[in-house]
Structure formats: C-alpha cells, structure tokens
Coordinates of C-alpha atoms in Angstrom, one line a residue:
X1 CA -26.2 -8.4 8.1
X2 CA -22.7 -9.3 9.4
X3 CA -21.3 -10.1 6.0
X4 CA -22.4 -6.7 4.7
X5 CA -20.7 -5.0 7.6
X6 CA -17.4 -6.8 6.8
X7 CA -17.8 -6.0 3.1
X8 CA -18.2 -2.3 4.0
X9 CA -15.1 -2.5 6.2
X10 CA -13.1 -4.1 3.4
X11 CA -14.4 -1.4 1.0
X12 CA -13.2 1.4 3.2
X13 CA -9.7 -0.2 3.5
X14 CA -9.2 -1.0 -0.2
X15 CA -8.2 2.6 -1.3
X16 CA -5.3 2.4 1.1
X17 CA -3.9 -0.8 -0.5
X18 CA -0.7 0.0 -2.4
X19 CA -1.0 -1.2 -6.0
X20 CA 1.1 -4.4 -5.5
X21 CA -1.1 -5.5 -2.6
X22 CA -4.2 -4.5 -4.5
X23 CA -3.0 -6.7 -7.4
X24 CA -2.5 -9.7 -5.1
X25 CA -6.1 -9.5 -3.8
X26 CA -7.5 -8.3 -7.2
X27 CA -10.3 -10.9 -7.8
X28 CA -11.5 -10.8 -4.2
X29 CA -11.5 -6.9 -4.2
X30 CA -13.4 -6.9 -7.6
X31 CA -16.0 -9.2 -6.2
X32 CA -16.5 -7.0 -3.1
X33 CA -16.7 -3.9 -5.3
X34 CA -19.2 -5.5 -7.7
X35 CA -22.5 -3.6 -7.2
X36 CA -24.4 -6.8 -8.1
X37 CA -22.5 -8.9 -5.6
X38 CA -25.7 -9.9 -3.8
X39 CA -27.1 -11.5 -6.9
X40 CA -23.7 -12.7 -8.3
X41 CA -22.2 -14.5 -5.3
X42 CA -23.5 -16.8 -2.6
X43 CA -23.2 -15.7 1.0
X44 CA -20.3 -18.1 1.5
X45 CA -18.4 -16.6 -1.5
X46 CA -19.0 -13.1 -0.3
X47 CA -17.6 -14.0 3.1
X48 CA -14.6 -15.8 1.5
X49 CA -13.8 -12.7 -0.7
X50 CA -14.2 -10.4 2.3
X51 CA -12.0 -12.5 4.6
X52 CA -9.3 -12.7 1.9
X53 CA -9.1 -8.9 1.7
X54 CA -9.3 -8.3 5.4
X55 CA -6.5 -11.0 6.1
X56 CA -4.3 -9.3 3.4
X57 CA -4.9 -5.9 5.1
X58 CA -4.1 -7.3 8.5
X59 CA -0.8 -9.0 7.4
X60 CA 0.3 -5.9 5.5
X61 CA -0.5 -3.6 8.4
X62 CA 1.6 -5.7 10.9
X63 CA 4.7 -5.8 8.7
X64 CA 7.4 -3.9 7.0
X65 CA 6.8 -4.4 3.3
X66 CA 9.1 -3.7 0.4
X67 CA 7.5 -3.3 -3.0
X68 CA 8.7 -2.2 -6.4
X69 CA 6.2 0.3 -7.7
X70 CA 5.6 2.7 -10.5
X71 CA 4.0 6.1 -9.7
X72 CA 4.2 9.7 -10.8
X73 CA 6.3 12.3 -9.0
X74 CA 6.8 15.8 -10.3
X75 CA 5.0 14.8 -13.5
X76 CA 7.3 11.9 -14.3
X77 CA 6.2 8.2 -14.0
X78 CA 9.1 6.2 -12.5
X79 CA 9.7 2.9 -10.7
X80 CA 10.6 3.1 -7.1
X81 CA 11.5 0.8 -4.2
X82 CA 8.9 1.6 -1.6
X83 CA 9.2 0.5 2.0
X84 CA 5.8 0.5 3.8
X85 CA 5.4 0.4 7.6
X86 CA 2.0 -1.1 7.5
X87 CA -0.7 1.4 6.5
X88 CA 0.9 4.2 8.6
X89 CA 3.7 5.4 6.3
X90 CA 5.6 4.6 3.2
X91 CA 9.0 5.8 1.9
X92 CA 10.2 5.6 -1.7
X93 CA 13.6 5.9 -3.4
X94 CA 14.7 5.2 -7.0
X95 CA 17.5 2.8 -7.9
X96 CA 20.1 5.6 -8.2
X97 CA 19.0 7.2 -4.9
X98 CA 18.4 10.6 -6.5
X99 CA 14.7 10.8 -6.0
X100 CA 13.0 10.0 -2.7
X101 CA 10.1 10.9 -0.4
X102 CA 7.3 9.6 1.7
X103 CA 3.6 8.9 1.6
X104 CA 0.5 8.3 3.6
X105 CA -2.7 6.6 2.6
X106 CA -5.6 8.9 1.8
X107 CA -9.2 8.5 0.5
X108 CA -7.9 8.3 -3.1
X109 CA -5.0 6.0 -2.4
X110 CA -1.5 6.8 -1.3
X111 CA -0.4 10.4 -1.5
X112 CA 3.3 10.9 -2.2
X113 CA 5.6 13.8 -1.3
X114 CA 9.0 14.2 -2.8
X115 CA 11.8 14.9 -0.3
X116 CA 15.1 13.9 -1.9
X117 CA 17.0 14.5 1.3
X118 CA 15.6 11.1 2.5
X119 CA 17.2 9.2 -0.4
X120 CA 20.2 7.9 1.5
X121 CA 18.2 6.8 4.6
X122 CA 15.5 5.1 2.5
X123 CA 18.1 3.4 0.3
X124 CA 19.7 2.0 3.5
X125 CA 16.3 0.9 4.8
X126 CA 15.6 -0.9 1.5
X127 CA 19.1 -2.6 1.6
X128 CA 18.6 -3.8 5.1
X129 CA 15.1 -5.1 4.3
X130 CA 16.6 -6.9 1.2
X131 CA 19.3 -8.3 3.5
X132 CA 22.0 -6.5 1.4
X133 CA 23.2 -4.5 4.4
X134 CA 23.7 -5.1 8.1
X135 CA 20.8 -4.2 10.3
X136 CA 21.2 -0.8 11.9
X137 CA 18.9 1.8 13.3
X138 CA 17.6 4.3 10.7
X139 CA 15.6 7.3 11.7
X140 CA 13.0 8.3 9.2
X141 CA 10.6 11.3 9.9
X142 CA 7.0 10.3 10.4
X143 CA 5.1 12.0 7.6
X144 CA 2.4 14.5 8.4
X145 CA -1.0 14.3 6.8
X146 CA -0.6 13.7 3.1
X147 CA -0.2 16.6 0.6
X148 CA -1.4 16.0 -2.9
X149 CA 1.8 16.4 -5.0
X150 CA 2.1 12.9 -6.3
X151 CA -0.5 10.2 -6.9
X152 CA -0.2 6.5 -7.0
X153 CA -1.1 4.8 -10.3

C-alpha cells in the first residue's frame, strides 16, 4: 500500500544520507530497514518512521549544511569540514586547508574525490557558513559523476 511506497522511497534515499544526517535519523532508518518491520511495527509506527526520514531528507536537500565528518581519502582516515549543497554536491577540507575535494552521492553512499586546489575556496565557504567570515560569492566547480577514489565511512 501507500506506506510501503513511502518506505521504499525512504530506502532509496538512505544511502545518500551523509553519516551525520544518518546518525540523526538512526532509529527511524533502522526501523525502515528492518526486514521484519511488518510484524515488528504497527502501521502508524511505520508511517511515523518513514515520515521522520523523508522530512530529514527534504530539509537537508533544501539547505546548505556544514558537517564535521571522518572519512578515508588516499588511504588515510581523517576528519574534514564538509559543506553540502543538499544532495547535489559536497565539498570537504581539513582544518589546515591542505587536503580538499568534492563528492556526490552514489548507490553506496557519498563518493569523494581529492582535489587539493579547492582547499582555499572550500575553507572560505566553511568560514562564511560558520559566520567567521563576511559573506562573499565563492565559485566552486560542480562535480561530475562520482569517481570511486574515496569512500565515506
């Protein structure tokens, strides 16, 4: 029925949730991913779980979101500031602005590509978003389809 359709929609969106967003909807996502959800949850609980995930996806997709995140680039796990433009593109930079790049969501989560030349621009975008710098126009390249160099953990 309708609830199952919405659950399936939520299930297709969940792999694109960056890990901090995924953590925030954790228990709702786990309930939707539960293969025994039809026996475990009432119809109302299933609908509530699904709506929580879809609302989180909608809010995330409409905004510019700054997250602190750990993932592996060039074989090294590090923490990055990641600025997401909804589900369309993400840009990461480390604290010292020496490592940077971009990502796009894929079937297995976000796929990250290192491009250190973006470090200064991404650092500025993070500073503006954190209100540590005056707002200004920053031109970031729109990433092409994801390559599989780095994977989100």
